[in-house]
Steps between C-alpha positions, in 0.01 A plus 500: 500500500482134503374468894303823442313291241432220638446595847221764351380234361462273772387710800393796257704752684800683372704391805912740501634248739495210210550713280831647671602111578418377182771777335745324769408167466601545123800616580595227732423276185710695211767511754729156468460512115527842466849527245397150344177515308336762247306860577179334448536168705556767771141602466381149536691405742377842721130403405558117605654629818225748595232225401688261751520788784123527463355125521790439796424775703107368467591154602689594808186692609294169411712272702569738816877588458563876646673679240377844561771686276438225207865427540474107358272630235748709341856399575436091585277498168601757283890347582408143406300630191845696455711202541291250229485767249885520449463179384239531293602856319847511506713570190835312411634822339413701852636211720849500310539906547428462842781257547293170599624185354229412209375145502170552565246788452096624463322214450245734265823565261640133531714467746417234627318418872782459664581857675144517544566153675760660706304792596256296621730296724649866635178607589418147687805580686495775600116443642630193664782694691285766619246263595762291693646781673223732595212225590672356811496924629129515441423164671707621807306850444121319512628266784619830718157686381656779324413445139209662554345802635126521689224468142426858700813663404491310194227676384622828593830477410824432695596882446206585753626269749885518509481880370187639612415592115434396149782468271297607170198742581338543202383130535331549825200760492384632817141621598432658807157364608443585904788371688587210243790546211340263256837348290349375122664177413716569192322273171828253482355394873258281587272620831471140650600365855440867670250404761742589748538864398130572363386504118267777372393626170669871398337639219473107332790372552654196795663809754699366857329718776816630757331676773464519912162331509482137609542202287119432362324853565733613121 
């Protein structure tokens, strides 16, 4: 509900796909602190996670990072929102049931800032290790030219060019106009860089023109 909001407030649409990863994304977040904190810190913490899936997955679209299936948005985000709120939430009666050692606790019940200290070191880490051992793979991956497919296929998804079809149909609608299949860019997509495949107007909206007619007589 949280995404629904504030996505139908922002674009004015009521978009399923933020509304389906919101749900997840807040369920990323209640999950490290789930046996440790109180019934209703786990609806703030779901409704802090949701809110962090939604202004992540619109920066990554501002600053050009490909993450069609909003993975970062709701696991990368809704996990570190997951990982500060234990120490922020957590109860010292919870903490001793579950067998943890108590010293420290929710800073909100005073406990102190020191697990939310540690938590914050954990999630350094473990950024810093994944960033140490993937980012040498991608460099070699850019320097042999396979990071990337063609901004062609790009567009039209790598399902249409390693499988000869789209993965989810319902976001692709198809109008037969003449010899052309006219493929409607789905709304989370911006129609830019397409001069190599042809840019028309279908029915209002930014459409990629596939056809057999030569590049410039779309």
């Amino acid at each position: 509900l949280t995404a629904l909001i504030v996505v139908r407030l922002r674009d004015r649409i009521n978009d399923l796909t933020s509304c389906l990863n919101g749900m997840l994304a807040g369920l990323v977040s209640i999950t490290a602190s789930c046996s440790l904190i109180e019934p209703y810190a786990a609806v703030v913490i779901s409704m802090i996670g949701s809110l962090a899936y939604v202004f992540t997955a619109q920066l990554i679209l501002l600053i050009g990072i490909d993450d069609p299936l909003e993975a970062f948005p709701v696991h990368g985000a809704g996990g570190l929102v997951g990982i500060f709120c234990v120490g922020l939430f957590s109860v010292e009666k919870y903490q001793a049931v579950a067998g943890f050692n108590v010293e420290s606790w929710g800073a909100f019940y005073g406990g102190g800032g020191a697990l939310l200290g540690a938590n914050c070191v954990l999630a350094l880490a473990a950024i810093g290790f994944v960033v140490a051992v993937l980012a040498p793979f991608f460099v070699l991956l850019k320097v042999l030219g396979l990071l990337r497919i063609s901004a062609d296929n790009e567009m039209l998804g790598a399902d249409m060019e390693g499988h000869g079809g789209f993965a989810y149909p319902e976001d692709v609608v198809q109008a037969e106009e003449a010899d052309e299949t006219i493929y409607v860019v789905p709304p989370n997509m911006k129609a830019q860089n397409l001069s190599s495949t042809g840019v028309r107007e279908a029915n209002g909206k930014a459409a990629i023109a596939q056809s057999s007619v030569p590049h410039g007589e779309v």
